[in-house]
Amino acid sequence: MPTYIPRQMKPVRERVEAKLERELVLELEQYCEYLESDRDYVIAQALSVVFRKDKAFAEWQQAHPMPPAGSEAGAGTNAPKPRSPR
């Protein structure tokens, strides 16, 4: 028997680590306080706005489609790129 209320969707989350300038971190903390929201939410929303509004990125994305999640082609794309010798 189907339920009246659908199951809650739980997005897959991945940990991302970034180093930011101290002043930017302080401003982020203030913005989080202002919105009464946590860092994860504020950063995710800010990135969503940038990705949605950047028309040049949207065009670039059309030429560089993202591989399906879990595919071998996308594996390791978050790995650091090797540095070139100086």
PDB file of C-alpha atoms in Angstrom:
ATOM      1  CA  MET A   1       0.000   0.000   0.000  1.00  0.00           C
ATOM      2  CA  PRO A   2       1.502   3.378  -0.995  1.00  0.00           C
ATOM      3  CA  THR A   3       2.058   5.965   1.686  1.00  0.00           C
ATOM      4  CA  TYR A   4       0.521   9.428   1.688  1.00  0.00           C
ATOM      5  CA  ILE A   5       3.840  11.122   2.353  1.00  0.00           C
ATOM      6  CA  PRO A   6       6.783  10.330   0.044  1.00  0.00           C
ATOM      7  CA  ARG A   7      10.126   9.322   1.548  1.00  0.00           C
ATOM      8  CA  GLN A   8      12.528  12.160   2.274  1.00  0.00           C
ATOM      9  CA  MET A   9      15.290  12.458  -0.305  1.00  0.00           C
ATOM     10  CA  LYS A  10      18.738  12.410   1.295  1.00  0.00           C
ATOM     11  CA  PRO A  11      21.355  13.966  -0.967  1.00  0.00           C
ATOM     12  CA  VAL A  12      24.767  12.343  -1.155  1.00  0.00           C
ATOM     13  CA  ARG A  13      27.263  14.649   0.507  1.00  0.00           C
ATOM     14  CA  GLU A  14      31.010  14.674   0.075  1.00  0.00           C
ATOM     15  CA  ARG A  15      33.597  16.355   2.262  1.00  0.00           C
ATOM     16  CA  VAL A  16      35.496  19.229   0.671  1.00  0.00           C
ATOM     17  CA  GLU A  17      38.434  20.944   2.323  1.00  0.00           C
ATOM     18  CA  ALA A  18      39.520  24.448   1.385  1.00  0.00           C
ATOM     19  CA  LYS A  19      41.980  26.959   2.774  1.00  0.00           C
ATOM     20  CA  LEU A  20      40.683  30.529   2.780  1.00  0.00           C
ATOM     21  CA  GLU A  21      42.138  33.860   3.790  1.00  0.00           C
ATOM     22  CA  ARG A  22      41.387  34.701   7.418  1.00  0.00           C
ATOM     23  CA  GLU A  23      39.339  37.797   6.505  1.00  0.00           C
ATOM     24  CA  LEU A  24      37.131  35.740   4.199  1.00  0.00           C
ATOM     25  CA  VAL A  25      36.536  33.150   6.924  1.00  0.00           C
ATOM     26  CA  LEU A  26      35.537  35.903   9.364  1.00  0.00           C
ATOM     27  CA  GLU A  27      33.132  37.356   6.822  1.00  0.00           C
ATOM     28  CA  LEU A  28      31.715  33.884   6.141  1.00  0.00           C
ATOM     29  CA  GLU A  29      31.130  33.423   9.859  1.00  0.00           C
ATOM     30  CA  GLN A  30      29.318  36.762  10.013  1.00  0.00           C
ATOM     31  CA  TYR A  31      27.161  35.838   7.022  1.00  0.00           C
ATOM     32  CA  CYS A  32      26.302  32.490   8.606  1.00  0.00           C
ATOM     33  CA  GLU A  33      25.305  34.301  11.781  1.00  0.00           C
ATOM     34  CA  TYR A  34      23.250  36.787   9.771  1.00  0.00           C
ATOM     35  CA  LEU A  35      21.396  33.963   7.960  1.00  0.00           C
ATOM     36  CA  GLU A  36      21.261  31.797  11.096  1.00  0.00           C
ATOM     37  CA  SER A  37      22.672  28.976   8.964  1.00  0.00           C
ATOM     38  CA  ASP A  38      25.717  26.755   9.050  1.00  0.00           C
ATOM     39  CA  ARG A  39      28.821  27.012   6.849  1.00  0.00           C
ATOM     40  CA  ASP A  40      27.943  24.003   4.701  1.00  0.00           C
ATOM     41  CA  TYR A  41      24.594  25.487   3.734  1.00  0.00           C
ATOM     42  CA  VAL A  42      25.948  28.979   3.014  1.00  0.00           C
ATOM     43  CA  ILE A  43      28.854  27.709   0.912  1.00  0.00           C
ATOM     44  CA  ALA A  44      26.617  25.301  -1.032  1.00  0.00           C
ATOM     45  CA  GLN A  45      24.083  28.042  -1.744  1.00  0.00           C
ATOM     46  CA  ALA A  46      26.788  30.504  -2.801  1.00  0.00           C
ATOM     47  CA  LEU A  47      28.261  27.967  -5.230  1.00  0.00           C
ATOM     48  CA  SER A  48      24.796  27.182  -6.606  1.00  0.00           C
ATOM     49  CA  VAL A  49      24.215  30.878  -7.309  1.00  0.00           C
ATOM     50  CA  VAL A  50      27.583  31.221  -9.067  1.00  0.00           C
ATOM     51  CA  PHE A  51      27.063  28.097 -11.190  1.00  0.00           C
ATOM     52  CA  ARG A  52      23.536  29.196 -12.147  1.00  0.00           C
ATOM     53  CA  LYS A  53      24.453  32.818 -13.000  1.00  0.00           C
ATOM     54  CA  ASP A  54      27.771  32.311 -14.837  1.00  0.00           C
ATOM     55  CA  LYS A  55      26.713  32.151 -18.505  1.00  0.00           C
ATOM     56  CA  ALA A  56      30.250  31.475 -19.767  1.00  0.00           C
ATOM     57  CA  PHE A  57      30.483  28.486 -17.427  1.00  0.00           C
ATOM     58  CA  ALA A  58      27.121  27.190 -18.699  1.00  0.00           C
ATOM     59  CA  GLU A  59      28.446  27.352 -22.270  1.00  0.00           C
ATOM     60  CA  TRP A  60      31.673  25.623 -21.257  1.00  0.00           C
ATOM     61  CA  GLN A  61      29.662  22.945 -19.443  1.00  0.00           C
ATOM     62  CA  GLN A  62      27.733  22.184 -22.639  1.00  0.00           C
ATOM     63  CA  ALA A  63      31.032  21.345 -24.345  1.00  0.00           C
ATOM     64  CA  HIS A  64      32.318  19.386 -21.318  1.00  0.00           C
ATOM     65  CA  PRO A  65      29.456  17.224 -20.014  1.00  0.00           C
ATOM     66  CA  MET A  66      29.913  15.682 -16.593  1.00  0.00           C
ATOM     67  CA  PRO A  67      30.219  11.869 -16.569  1.00  0.00           C
ATOM     68  CA  PRO A  68      27.451  10.018 -14.708  1.00  0.00           C
ATOM     69  CA  ALA A  69      27.991   9.631 -10.956  1.00  0.00           C
ATOM     70  CA  GLY A  70      29.887   6.473 -10.080  1.00  0.00           C
ATOM     71  CA  SER A  71      31.326   6.003 -13.584  1.00  0.00           C
ATOM     72  CA  GLU A  72      34.975   5.124 -14.068  1.00  0.00           C
ATOM     73  CA  ALA A  73      35.441   8.181 -16.317  1.00  0.00           C
ATOM     74  CA  GLY A  74      34.712  10.499 -13.394  1.00  0.00           C
ATOM     75  CA  ALA A  75      36.845   8.642 -10.866  1.00  0.00           C
ATOM     76  CA  GLY A  76      39.754  10.608  -9.528  1.00  0.00           C
ATOM     77  CA  THR A  77      38.662  13.956 -10.955  1.00  0.00           C
ATOM     78  CA  ASN A  78      38.961  15.511  -7.508  1.00  0.00           C
ATOM     79  CA  ALA A  79      42.514  14.308  -7.052  1.00  0.00           C
ATOM     80  CA  PRO A  80      45.166  17.016  -6.999  1.00  0.00           C
ATOM     81  CA  LYS A  81      46.824  17.623 -10.328  1.00  0.00           C
ATOM     82  CA  PRO A  82      50.566  16.940 -10.439  1.00  0.00           C
ATOM     83  CA  ARG A  83      52.671  20.063 -10.318  1.00  0.00           C
ATOM     84  CA  SER A  84      54.902  20.868 -13.225  1.00  0.00           C
ATOM     85  CA  PRO A  85      58.600  21.244 -12.446  1.00  0.00           C
ATOM     86  CA  ARG A  86      59.789  24.825 -12.153  1.00  0.00           C
TER      87      ARG A  86
END
